[in-house]
């Protein structure tokens, strides 16, 4: 398919929305998991432990931020029943604050990070925990927050979430501008118009970003099915929520410094809702066939918690990394999510052989949109997928030997 050149006005708009950026060679990475453990251990901790171990074997995290941990006993039992059985001697629990409600915990694998400071922010509900980490391999310092905001719908609950986030935002605003930090947890936010979300996303020193760039009215909305995190279940058991996957409650939100292309970075393309194939809207994760995990893993996700875990990679580059060739402009897709078609806009800094392909969640190529010599400048190509299921896809653009530009695509039913 030969790309077309956009109109001058479209080209200007497209170039304003895009930024020229290379993807440097990665020197190392860590995988961060956020997981609401559903009141662990409760009365079912021992019976759920094997399911958690199956999930962790699939996820392979290095750092775990957990919510709904029931005191020090919950922390210790998750370590002894789950982590130490799965990988004996490799995991440790970080500083733990036993608050007045369910708690948050941080677990570290194989001494990949050291806690250099820790504490919590007092709120009227569940406190917000924080840990300052020094990453062993890279030497970078990272602040990790763990939170669990007020649950339920209604204006009163929204205002209580907002009050909690006022405390968080004040702490974020006080950090040095280049301090790497991210906030993990169960936000219990139903839509992007909520005051708490607007506060966290507003400009300023403590602004947080959505790595998936999928802000919207998430609750019970098919358009956001691929990013929903609760509930894994439609049947009631173990105290968890029901209703199937229809809410995006869980987030890992970084400060902009973690997405500026320099030093320690959060890789948005690695951000994953484990087990969500985009085809289980208002369904249990075990209904039918799961397109991204095995039946065993889907069942483990169903039995262990009513939330799906989040995964994202933290990466860092070599100090002397040098790009071998100018990289293509970052891909932009509109509309996205989409059905039946989306337009991919990009720019080439130099003339060269361009290859634009689309891959499914399993890494299989499903479309080759461009594979030819192209001139420098802004270009666009339309993709009309046929015979493909709804879900997450990855578009990848390569120009000669330069680092690739990539973007996630969400195909709706």
JSON list of N, CA and C in Angstrom, two decimals, residues 215-283:
[
{"chain": "A", "resi": 215, "resn": "UNK", "atom": "N", "xyz": [-7.48, 8.03, 28.06]},
{"chain": "A", "resi": 215, "resn": "UNK", "atom": "CA", "xyz": [-8.38, 8.72, 28.98]},
{"chain": "A", "resi": 215, "resn": "UNK", "atom": "C", "xyz": [-9.79, 8.75, 28.41]},
{"chain": "A", "resi": 216, "resn": "UNK", "atom": "N", "xyz": [-10.78, 8.51, 29.26]},
{"chain": "A", "resi": 216, "resn": "UNK", "atom": "CA", "xyz": [-12.14, 8.55, 28.78]},
{"chain": "A", "resi": 216, "resn": "UNK", "atom": "C", "xyz": [-13.13, 8.06, 29.82]},
{"chain": "A", "resi": 217, "resn": "UNK", "atom": "N", "xyz": [-14.39, 7.92, 29.43]},
{"chain": "A", "resi": 217, "resn": "UNK", "atom": "CA", "xyz": [-15.43, 7.40, 30.33]},
{"chain": "A", "resi": 217, "resn": "UNK", "atom": "C", "xyz": [-15.33, 5.87, 30.39]},
{"chain": "A", "resi": 218, "resn": "UNK", "atom": "N", "xyz": [-14.43, 5.36, 31.22]},
{"chain": "A", "resi": 218, "resn": "UNK", "atom": "CA", "xyz": [-14.09, 3.94, 31.19]},
{"chain": "A", "resi": 218, "resn": "UNK", "atom": "C", "xyz": [-15.21, 3.02, 31.66]},
{"chain": "A", "resi": 219, "resn": "UNK", "atom": "N", "xyz": [-16.00, 3.47, 32.63]},
{"chain": "A", "resi": 219, "resn": "UNK", "atom": "CA", "xyz": [-16.95, 2.58, 33.29]},
{"chain": "A", "resi": 219, "resn": "UNK", "atom": "C", "xyz": [-17.99, 2.03, 32.32]},
{"chain": "A", "resi": 220, "resn": "UNK", "atom": "N", "xyz": [-18.05, 0.70, 32.27]},
{"chain": "A", "resi": 220, "resn": "UNK", "atom": "CA", "xyz": [-19.06, -0.01, 31.49]},
{"chain": "A", "resi": 220, "resn": "UNK", "atom": "C", "xyz": [-19.12, 0.47, 30.04]},
{"chain": "A", "resi": 221, "resn": "UNK", "atom": "N", "xyz": [-17.94, 0.73, 29.46]},
{"chain": "A", "resi": 221, "resn": "UNK", "atom": "CA", "xyz": [-17.84, 1.29, 28.12]},
{"chain": "A", "resi": 221, "resn": "UNK", "atom": "C", "xyz": [-17.03, 0.33, 27.25]},
{"chain": "A", "resi": 222, "resn": "UNK", "atom": "N", "xyz": [-17.67, -0.25, 26.26]},
{"chain": "A", "resi": 222, "resn": "UNK", "atom": "CA", "xyz": [-17.02, -1.22, 25.38]},
{"chain": "A", "resi": 222, "resn": "UNK", "atom": "C", "xyz": [-15.79, -0.64, 24.69]},
{"chain": "A", "resi": 223, "resn": "UNK", "atom": "N", "xyz": [-15.79, 0.66, 24.43]},
{"chain": "A", "resi": 223, "resn": "UNK", "atom": "CA", "xyz": [-14.67, 1.28, 23.73]},
{"chain": "A", "resi": 223, "resn": "UNK", "atom": "C", "xyz": [-13.36, 1.13, 24.50]},
{"chain": "A", "resi": 224, "resn": "UNK", "atom": "N", "xyz": [-13.45, 0.93, 25.81]},
{"chain": "A", "resi": 224, "resn": "UNK", "atom": "CA", "xyz": [-12.24, 0.82, 26.63]},
{"chain": "A", "resi": 224, "resn": "UNK", "atom": "C", "xyz": [-12.06, -0.60, 27.18]},
{"chain": "A", "resi": 225, "resn": "UNK", "atom": "N", "xyz": [-12.70, -1.56, 26.55]},
{"chain": "A", "resi": 225, "resn": "UNK", "atom": "CA", "xyz": [-12.59, -2.95, 27.01]},
{"chain": "A", "resi": 225, "resn": "UNK", "atom": "C", "xyz": [-11.15, -3.43, 27.15]},
{"chain": "A", "resi": 226, "resn": "UNK", "atom": "N", "xyz": [-10.23, -3.09, 26.24]},
{"chain": "A", "resi": 226, "resn": "UNK", "atom": "CA", "xyz": [-8.86, -3.62, 26.36]},
{"chain": "A", "resi": 226, "resn": "UNK", "atom": "C", "xyz": [-8.09, -3.09, 27.56]},
{"chain": "A", "resi": 227, "resn": "UNK", "atom": "N", "xyz": [-8.56, -2.03, 28.23]},
{"chain": "A", "resi": 227, "resn": "UNK", "atom": "CA", "xyz": [-7.82, -1.49, 29.37]},
{"chain": "A", "resi": 227, "resn": "UNK", "atom": "C", "xyz": [-8.53, -1.70, 30.70]},
{"chain": "A", "resi": 228, "resn": "UNK", "atom": "N", "xyz": [-9.67, -2.39, 30.69]},
{"chain": "A", "resi": 228, "resn": "UNK", "atom": "CA", "xyz": [-10.37, -2.64, 31.95]},
{"chain": "A", "resi": 228, "resn": "UNK", "atom": "C", "xyz": [-9.58, -3.60, 32.83]},
{"chain": "A", "resi": 229, "resn": "UNK", "atom": "N", "xyz": [-9.66, -3.38, 34.14]},
{"chain": "A", "resi": 229, "resn": "UNK", "atom": "CA", "xyz": [-8.90, -4.19, 35.10]},
{"chain": "A", "resi": 229, "resn": "UNK", "atom": "C", "xyz": [-9.77, -4.91, 36.13]},
{"chain": "A", "resi": 230, "resn": "UNK", "atom": "N", "xyz": [-11.05, -4.58, 36.21]},
{"chain": "A", "resi": 230, "resn": "UNK", "atom": "CA", "xyz": [-11.96, -5.25, 37.14]},
{"chain": "A", "resi": 230, "resn": "UNK", "atom": "C", "xyz": [-13.34, -5.36, 36.50]},
{"chain": "A", "resi": 231, "resn": "UNK", "atom": "N", "xyz": [-14.07, -6.46, 36.75]},
{"chain": "A", "resi": 231, "resn": "UNK", "atom": "CA", "xyz": [-13.76, -7.59, 37.60]},
{"chain": "A", "resi": 231, "resn": "UNK", "atom": "C", "xyz": [-13.45, -8.80, 36.74]},
{"chain": "A", "resi": 232, "resn": "UNK", "atom": "N", "xyz": [-12.62, -9.67, 37.26]},
{"chain": "A", "resi": 232, "resn": "UNK", "atom": "CA", "xyz": [-12.30, -10.91, 36.56]},
{"chain": "A", "resi": 232, "resn": "UNK", "atom": "C", "xyz": [-13.46, -11.89, 36.61]},
{"chain": "A", "resi": 233, "resn": "UNK", "atom": "N", "xyz": [-14.52, -11.58, 37.37]},
{"chain": "A", "resi": 233, "resn": "UNK", "atom": "CA", "xyz": [-15.55, -12.56, 37.69]},
{"chain": "A", "resi": 233, "resn": "UNK", "atom": "C", "xyz": [-16.96, -12.05, 37.37]},
{"chain": "A", "resi": 234, "resn": "UNK", "atom": "N", "xyz": [-17.83, -13.01, 37.14]},
{"chain": "A", "resi": 234, "resn": "UNK", "atom": "CA", "xyz": [-19.27, -12.73, 37.10]},
{"chain": "A", "resi": 234, "resn": "UNK", "atom": "C", "xyz": [-19.99, -13.45, 38.22]},
{"chain": "A", "resi": 235, "resn": "UNK", "atom": "N", "xyz": [-19.35, -14.46, 38.80]},
{"chain": "A", "resi": 235, "resn": "UNK", "atom": "CA", "xyz": [-19.92, -15.19, 39.94]},
{"chain": "A", "resi": 235, "resn": "UNK", "atom": "C", "xyz": [-19.36, -14.62, 41.23]},
{"chain": "A", "resi": 236, "resn": "UNK", "atom": "N", "xyz": [-20.19, -14.62, 42.27]},
{"chain": "A", "resi": 236, "resn": "UNK", "atom": "CA", "xyz": [-19.79, -14.07, 43.56]},
{"chain": "A", "resi": 236, "resn": "UNK", "atom": "C", "xyz": [-19.14, -15.14, 44.42]},
{"chain": "A", "resi": 237, "resn": "UNK", "atom": "N", "xyz": [-17.89, -14.92, 44.80]},
{"chain": "A", "resi": 237, "resn": "UNK", "atom": "CA", "xyz": [-17.22, -15.81, 45.75]},
{"chain": "A", "resi": 237, "resn": "UNK", "atom": "C", "xyz": [-15.99, -15.10, 46.31]},
{"chain": "A", "resi": 238, "resn": "UNK", "atom": "N", "xyz": [-15.64, -15.44, 47.52]},
{"chain": "A", "resi": 238, "resn": "UNK", "atom": "CA", "xyz": [-14.42, -14.91, 48.13]},
{"chain": "A", "resi": 238, "resn": "UNK", "atom": "C", "xyz": [-14.44, -13.44, 48.43]},
{"chain": "A", "resi": 239, "resn": "UNK", "atom": "N", "xyz": [-15.61, -12.81, 48.38]},
{"chain": "A", "resi": 239, "resn": "UNK", "atom": "CA", "xyz": [-15.70, -11.40, 48.73]},
{"chain": "A", "resi": 239, "resn": "UNK", "atom": "C", "xyz": [-15.36, -10.43, 47.62]},
{"chain": "A", "resi": 240, "resn": "UNK", "atom": "N", "xyz": [-15.06, -10.92, 46.42]},
{"chain": "A", "resi": 240, "resn": "UNK", "atom": "CA", "xyz": [-14.69, -10.04, 45.33]},
{"chain": "A", "resi": 240, "resn": "UNK", "atom": "C", "xyz": [-15.89, -9.46, 44.59]},
{"chain": "A", "resi": 241, "resn": "UNK", "atom": "N", "xyz": [-15.61, -8.43, 43.78]},
{"chain": "A", "resi": 241, "resn": "UNK", "atom": "CA", "xyz": [-16.65, -7.81, 42.96]},
{"chain": "A", "resi": 241, "resn": "UNK", "atom": "C", "xyz": [-17.01, -8.72, 41.80]},
{"chain": "A", "resi": 242, "resn": "UNK", "atom": "N", "xyz": [-18.21, -8.54, 41.27]},
{"chain": "A", "resi": 242, "resn": "UNK", "atom": "CA", "xyz": [-18.68, -9.30, 40.11]},
{"chain": "A", "resi": 242, "resn": "UNK", "atom": "C", "xyz": [-18.96, -8.33, 38.96]},
{"chain": "A", "resi": 243, "resn": "UNK", "atom": "N", "xyz": [-19.60, -8.83, 37.91]},
{"chain": "A", "resi": 243, "resn": "UNK", "atom": "CA", "xyz": [-19.99, -7.98, 36.79]},
{"chain": "A", "resi": 243, "resn": "UNK", "atom": "C", "xyz": [-19.10, -8.10, 35.57]},
{"chain": "A", "resi": 244, "resn": "UNK", "atom": "N", "xyz": [-18.00, -8.85, 35.67]},
{"chain": "A", "resi": 244, "resn": "UNK", "atom": "CA", "xyz": [-17.11, -8.98, 34.54]},
{"chain": "A", "resi": 244, "resn": "UNK", "atom": "C", "xyz": [-16.24, -7.75, 34.36]},
{"chain": "A", "resi": 245, "resn": "UNK", "atom": "N", "xyz": [-15.43, -7.76, 33.31]},
{"chain": "A", "resi": 245, "resn": "UNK", "atom": "CA", "xyz": [-14.50, -6.66, 33.07]},
{"chain": "A", "resi": 245, "resn": "UNK", "atom": "C", "xyz": [-15.23, -5.46, 32.49]},
{"chain": "A", "resi": 246, "resn": "UNK", "atom": "N", "xyz": [-15.33, -4.40, 33.30]},
{"chain": "A", "resi": 246, "resn": "UNK", "atom": "CA", "xyz": [-16.02, -3.20, 32.84]},
{"chain": "A", "resi": 246, "resn": "UNK", "atom": "C", "xyz": [-15.54, -1.92, 33.51]},
{"chain": "A", "resi": 247, "resn": "UNK", "atom": "N", "xyz": [-14.43, -1.99, 34.26]},
{"chain": "A", "resi": 247, "resn": "UNK", "atom": "CA", "xyz": [-13.89, -0.80, 34.91]},
{"chain": "A", "resi": 247, "resn": "UNK", "atom": "C", "xyz": [-12.38, -0.75, 34.79]},
{"chain": "A", "resi": 248, "resn": "UNK", "atom": "N", "xyz": [-11.85, 0.44, 34.61]},
{"chain": "A", "resi": 248, "resn": "UNK", "atom": "CA", "xyz": [-10.41, 0.66, 34.64]},
{"chain": "A", "resi": 248, "resn": "UNK", "atom": "C", "xyz": [-10.05, 1.32, 35.97]},
{"chain": "A", "resi": 249, "resn": "UNK", "atom": "N", "xyz": [-9.93, 0.52, 37.00]},
{"chain": "A", "resi": 249, "resn": "UNK", "atom": "CA", "xyz": [-9.65, 1.04, 38.34]},
{"chain": "A", "resi": 249, "resn": "UNK", "atom": "C", "xyz": [-8.16, 1.14, 38.64]},
{"chain": "A", "resi": 250, "resn": "UNK", "atom": "N", "xyz": [-7.36, 0.31, 38.02]},
{"chain": "A", "resi": 250, "resn": "UNK", "atom": "CA", "xyz": [-5.95, 0.18, 38.39]},
{"chain": "A", "resi": 250, "resn": "UNK", "atom": "C", "xyz": [-5.06, 0.90, 37.37]},
{"chain": "A", "resi": 251, "resn": "UNK", "atom": "N", "xyz": [-4.07, 1.61, 37.89]},
{"chain": "A", "resi": 251, "resn": "UNK", "atom": "CA", "xyz": [-3.18, 2.40, 37.03]},
{"chain": "A", "resi": 251, "resn": "UNK", "atom": "C", "xyz": [-1.76, 2.37, 37.57]},
{"chain": "A", "resi": 252, "resn": "UNK", "atom": "N", "xyz": [-0.80, 2.53, 36.67]},
{"chain": "A", "resi": 252, "resn": "UNK", "atom": "CA", "xyz": [0.56, 2.91, 36.99]},
{"chain": "A", "resi": 252, "resn": "UNK", "atom": "C", "xyz": [0.81, 4.21, 36.24]},
{"chain": "A", "resi": 253, "resn": "UNK", "atom": "N", "xyz": [0.89, 5.32, 36.97]},
{"chain": "A", "resi": 253, "resn": "UNK", "atom": "CA", "xyz": [1.00, 6.64, 36.36]},
{"chain": "A", "resi": 253, "resn": "UNK", "atom": "C", "xyz": [2.35, 7.26, 36.69]},
{"chain": "A", "resi": 254, "resn": "UNK", "atom": "N", "xyz": [3.16, 7.59, 35.69]},
{"chain": "A", "resi": 254, "resn": "UNK", "atom": "CA", "xyz": [4.48, 8.19, 35.94]},
{"chain": "A", "resi": 254, "resn": "UNK", "atom": "C", "xyz": [4.47, 9.71, 35.84]},
{"chain": "A", "resi": 255, "resn": "UNK", "atom": "N", "xyz": [5.47, 10.33, 36.44]},
{"chain": "A", "resi": 255, "resn": "UNK", "atom": "CA", "xyz": [5.76, 11.73, 36.16]},
{"chain": "A", "resi": 255, "resn": "UNK", "atom": "C", "xyz": [6.33, 11.82, 34.74]},
{"chain": "A", "resi": 256, "resn": "UNK", "atom": "N", "xyz": [6.22, 12.99, 34.09]},
{"chain": "A", "resi": 256, "resn": "UNK", "atom": "CA", "xyz": [6.73, 13.13, 32.72]},
{"chain": "A", "resi": 256, "resn": "UNK", "atom": "C", "xyz": [8.21, 12.80, 32.57]},
{"chain": "A", "resi": 257, "resn": "UNK", "atom": "N", "xyz": [9.00, 12.98, 33.61]},
{"chain": "A", "resi": 257, "resn": "UNK", "atom": "CA", "xyz": [10.44, 12.71, 33.51]},
{"chain": "A", "resi": 257, "resn": "UNK", "atom": "C", "xyz": [10.72, 11.25, 33.17]},
{"chain": "A", "resi": 258, "resn": "UNK", "atom": "N", "xyz": [9.77, 10.36, 33.47]},
{"chain": "A", "resi": 258, "resn": "UNK", "atom": "CA", "xyz": [9.94, 8.94, 33.15]},
{"chain": "A", "resi": 258, "resn": "UNK", "atom": "C", "xyz": [9.53, 8.61, 31.72]},
{"chain": "A", "resi": 259, "resn": "UNK", "atom": "N", "xyz": [9.10, 9.63, 30.97]},
{"chain": "A", "resi": 259, "resn": "UNK", "atom": "CA", "xyz": [8.72, 9.40, 29.57]},
{"chain": "A", "resi": 259, "resn": "UNK", "atom": "C", "xyz": [9.29, 10.49, 28.67]},
{"chain": "A", "resi": 260, "resn": "UNK", "atom": "N", "xyz": [10.49, 10.98, 29.03]},
{"chain": "A", "resi": 260, "resn": "UNK", "atom": "CA", "xyz": [11.10, 12.05, 28.23]},
{"chain": "A", "resi": 260, "resn": "UNK", "atom": "C", "xyz": [12.22, 11.56, 27.32]},
{"chain": "A", "resi": 261, "resn": "UNK", "atom": "N", "xyz": [12.44, 10.23, 27.28]},
{"chain": "A", "resi": 261, "resn": "UNK", "atom": "CA", "xyz": [13.45, 9.67, 26.40]},
{"chain": "A", "resi": 261, "resn": "UNK", "atom": "C", "xyz": [14.87, 9.75, 26.90]},
{"chain": "A", "resi": 262, "resn": "UNK", "atom": "N", "xyz": [15.05, 10.14, 28.16]},
{"chain": "A", "resi": 262, "resn": "UNK", "atom": "CA", "xyz": [16.40, 10.31, 28.72]},
{"chain": "A", "resi": 262, "resn": "UNK", "atom": "C", "xyz": [16.53, 9.48, 29.99]},
{"chain": "A", "resi": 263, "resn": "UNK", "atom": "N", "xyz": [17.59, 8.69, 30.09]},
{"chain": "A", "resi": 263, "resn": "UNK", "atom": "CA", "xyz": [17.89, 7.97, 31.32]},
{"chain": "A", "resi": 263, "resn": "UNK", "atom": "C", "xyz": [16.85, 6.92, 31.65]},
{"chain": "A", "resi": 264, "resn": "UNK", "atom": "N", "xyz": [16.44, 6.87, 32.92]},
{"chain": "A", "resi": 264, "resn": "UNK", "atom": "CA", "xyz": [15.43, 5.92, 33.37]},
{"chain": "A", "resi": 264, "resn": "UNK", "atom": "C", "xyz": [14.09, 6.24, 32.73]},
{"chain": "A", "resi": 265, "resn": "UNK", "atom": "N", "xyz": [13.46, 5.23, 32.14]},
{"chain": "A", "resi": 265, "resn": "UNK", "atom": "CA", "xyz": [12.23, 5.44, 31.39]},
{"chain": "A", "resi": 265, "resn": "UNK", "atom": "C", "xyz": [11.19, 4.38, 31.73]},
{"chain": "A", "resi": 266, "resn": "UNK", "atom": "N", "xyz": [9.93, 4.76, 31.69]},
{"chain": "A", "resi": 266, "resn": "UNK", "atom": "CA", "xyz": [8.83, 3.81, 31.68]},
{"chain": "A", "resi": 266, "resn": "UNK", "atom": "C", "xyz": [8.46, 3.56, 30.23]},
{"chain": "A", "resi": 267, "resn": "UNK", "atom": "N", "xyz": [8.50, 2.32, 29.81]},
{"chain": "A", "resi": 267, "resn": "UNK", "atom": "CA", "xyz": [8.22, 1.96, 28.42]},
{"chain": "A", "resi": 267, "resn": "UNK", "atom": "C", "xyz": [6.72, 1.78, 28.23]},
{"chain": "A", "resi": 268, "resn": "UNK", "atom": "N", "xyz": [6.03, 2.74, 27.58]},
{"chain": "A", "resi": 268, "resn": "UNK", "atom": "CA", "xyz": [4.58, 2.63, 27.45]},
{"chain": "A", "resi": 268, "resn": "UNK", "atom": "C", "xyz": [4.14, 1.43, 26.62]},
{"chain": "A", "resi": 269, "resn": "UNK", "atom": "N", "xyz": [5.00, 0.98, 25.72]},
{"chain": "A", "resi": 269, "resn": "UNK", "atom": "CA", "xyz": [4.63, -0.16, 24.88]},
{"chain": "A", "resi": 269, "resn": "UNK", "atom": "C", "xyz": [4.64, -1.47, 25.64]},
{"chain": "A", "resi": 270, "resn": "UNK", "atom": "N", "xyz": [5.27, -1.48, 26.81]},
{"chain": "A", "resi": 270, "resn": "UNK", "atom": "CA", "xyz": [5.28, -2.69, 27.63]},
{"chain": "A", "resi": 270, "resn": "UNK", "atom": "C", "xyz": [4.13, -2.72, 28.63]},
{"chain": "A", "resi": 271, "resn": "UNK", "atom": "N", "xyz": [3.38, -1.62, 28.73]},
{"chain": "A", "resi": 271, "resn": "UNK", "atom": "CA", "xyz": [2.29, -1.52, 29.71]},
{"chain": "A", "resi": 271, "resn": "UNK", "atom": "C", "xyz": [1.19, -2.52, 29.34]},
{"chain": "A", "resi": 272, "resn": "UNK", "atom": "N", "xyz": [0.83, -3.37, 30.28]},
{"chain": "A", "resi": 272, "resn": "UNK", "atom": "CA", "xyz": [-0.03, -4.50, 29.96]},
{"chain": "A", "resi": 272, "resn": "UNK", "atom": "C", "xyz": [-1.01, -4.77, 31.10]},
{"chain": "A", "resi": 273, "resn": "UNK", "atom": "N", "xyz": [-2.27, -4.97, 30.76]},
{"chain": "A", "resi": 273, "resn": "UNK", "atom": "CA", "xyz": [-3.25, -5.52, 31.71]},
{"chain": "A", "resi": 273, "resn": "UNK", "atom": "C", "xyz": [-3.23, -7.03, 31.49]},
{"chain": "A", "resi": 274, "resn": "UNK", "atom": "N", "xyz": [-2.57, -7.75, 32.37]},
{"chain": "A", "resi": 274, "resn": "UNK", "atom": "CA", "xyz": [-2.33, -9.17, 32.14]},
{"chain": "A", "resi": 274, "resn": "UNK", "atom": "C", "xyz": [-3.64, -9.94, 32.04]},
{"chain": "A", "resi": 275, "resn": "UNK", "atom": "N", "xyz": [-3.83, -10.63, 30.93]},
{"chain": "A", "resi": 275, "resn": "UNK", "atom": "CA", "xyz": [-5.00, -11.46, 30.73]},
{"chain": "A", "resi": 275, "resn": "UNK", "atom": "C", "xyz": [-6.16, -10.79, 30.02]},
{"chain": "A", "resi": 276, "resn": "UNK", "atom": "N", "xyz": [-6.09, -9.48, 29.81]},
{"chain": "A", "resi": 276, "resn": "UNK", "atom": "CA", "xyz": [-7.18, -8.79, 29.12]},
{"chain": "A", "resi": 276, "resn": "UNK", "atom": "C", "xyz": [-6.91, -8.79, 27.62]},
{"chain": "A", "resi": 277, "resn": "UNK", "atom": "N", "xyz": [-7.69, -9.56, 26.88]},
{"chain": "A", "resi": 277, "resn": "UNK", "atom": "CA", "xyz": [-7.52, -9.63, 25.43]},
{"chain": "A", "resi": 277, "resn": "UNK", "atom": "C", "xyz": [-8.47, -8.70, 24.69]},
{"chain": "A", "resi": 278, "resn": "UNK", "atom": "N", "xyz": [-9.24, -7.89, 25.42]},
{"chain": "A", "resi": 278, "resn": "UNK", "atom": "CA", "xyz": [-10.18, -6.96, 24.80]},
{"chain": "A", "resi": 278, "resn": "UNK", "atom": "C", "xyz": [-11.49, -7.58, 24.40]},
{"chain": "A", "resi": 279, "resn": "UNK", "atom": "N", "xyz": [-11.65, -8.89, 24.64]},
{"chain": "A", "resi": 279, "resn": "UNK", "atom": "CA", "xyz": [-12.85, -9.60, 24.21]},
{"chain": "A", "resi": 279, "resn": "UNK", "atom": "C", "xyz": [-13.67, -10.15, 25.37]},
{"chain": "A", "resi": 280, "resn": "UNK", "atom": "N", "xyz": [-13.48, -9.59, 26.57]},
{"chain": "A", "resi": 280, "resn": "UNK", "atom": "CA", "xyz": [-14.21, -10.09, 27.73]},
{"chain": "A", "resi": 280, "resn": "UNK", "atom": "C", "xyz": [-14.97, -8.96, 28.44]},
{"chain": "A", "resi": 281, "resn": "UNK", "atom": "N", "xyz": [-15.48, -8.03, 27.66]},
{"chain": "A", "resi": 281, "resn": "UNK", "atom": "CA", "xyz": [-16.28, -6.95, 28.22]},
{"chain": "A", "resi": 281, "resn": "UNK", "atom": "C", "xyz": [-17.52, -7.52, 28.90]},
{"chain": "A", "resi": 282, "resn": "UNK", "atom": "N", "xyz": [-17.70, -7.16, 30.17]},
{"chain": "A", "resi": 282, "resn": "UNK", "atom": "CA", "xyz": [-18.82, -7.65, 30.99]},
{"chain": "A", "resi": 282, "resn": "UNK", "atom": "C", "xyz": [-18.83, -9.17, 31.10]},
{"chain": "A", "resi": 283, "resn": "UNK", "atom": "N", "xyz": [-17.68, -9.79, 30.90]},
{"chain": "A", "resi": 283, "resn": "UNK", "atom": "CA", "xyz": [-17.57, -11.24, 31.03]},
{"chain": "A", "resi": 283, "resn": "UNK", "atom": "C", "xyz": [-16.48, -11.58, 32.03]}
]
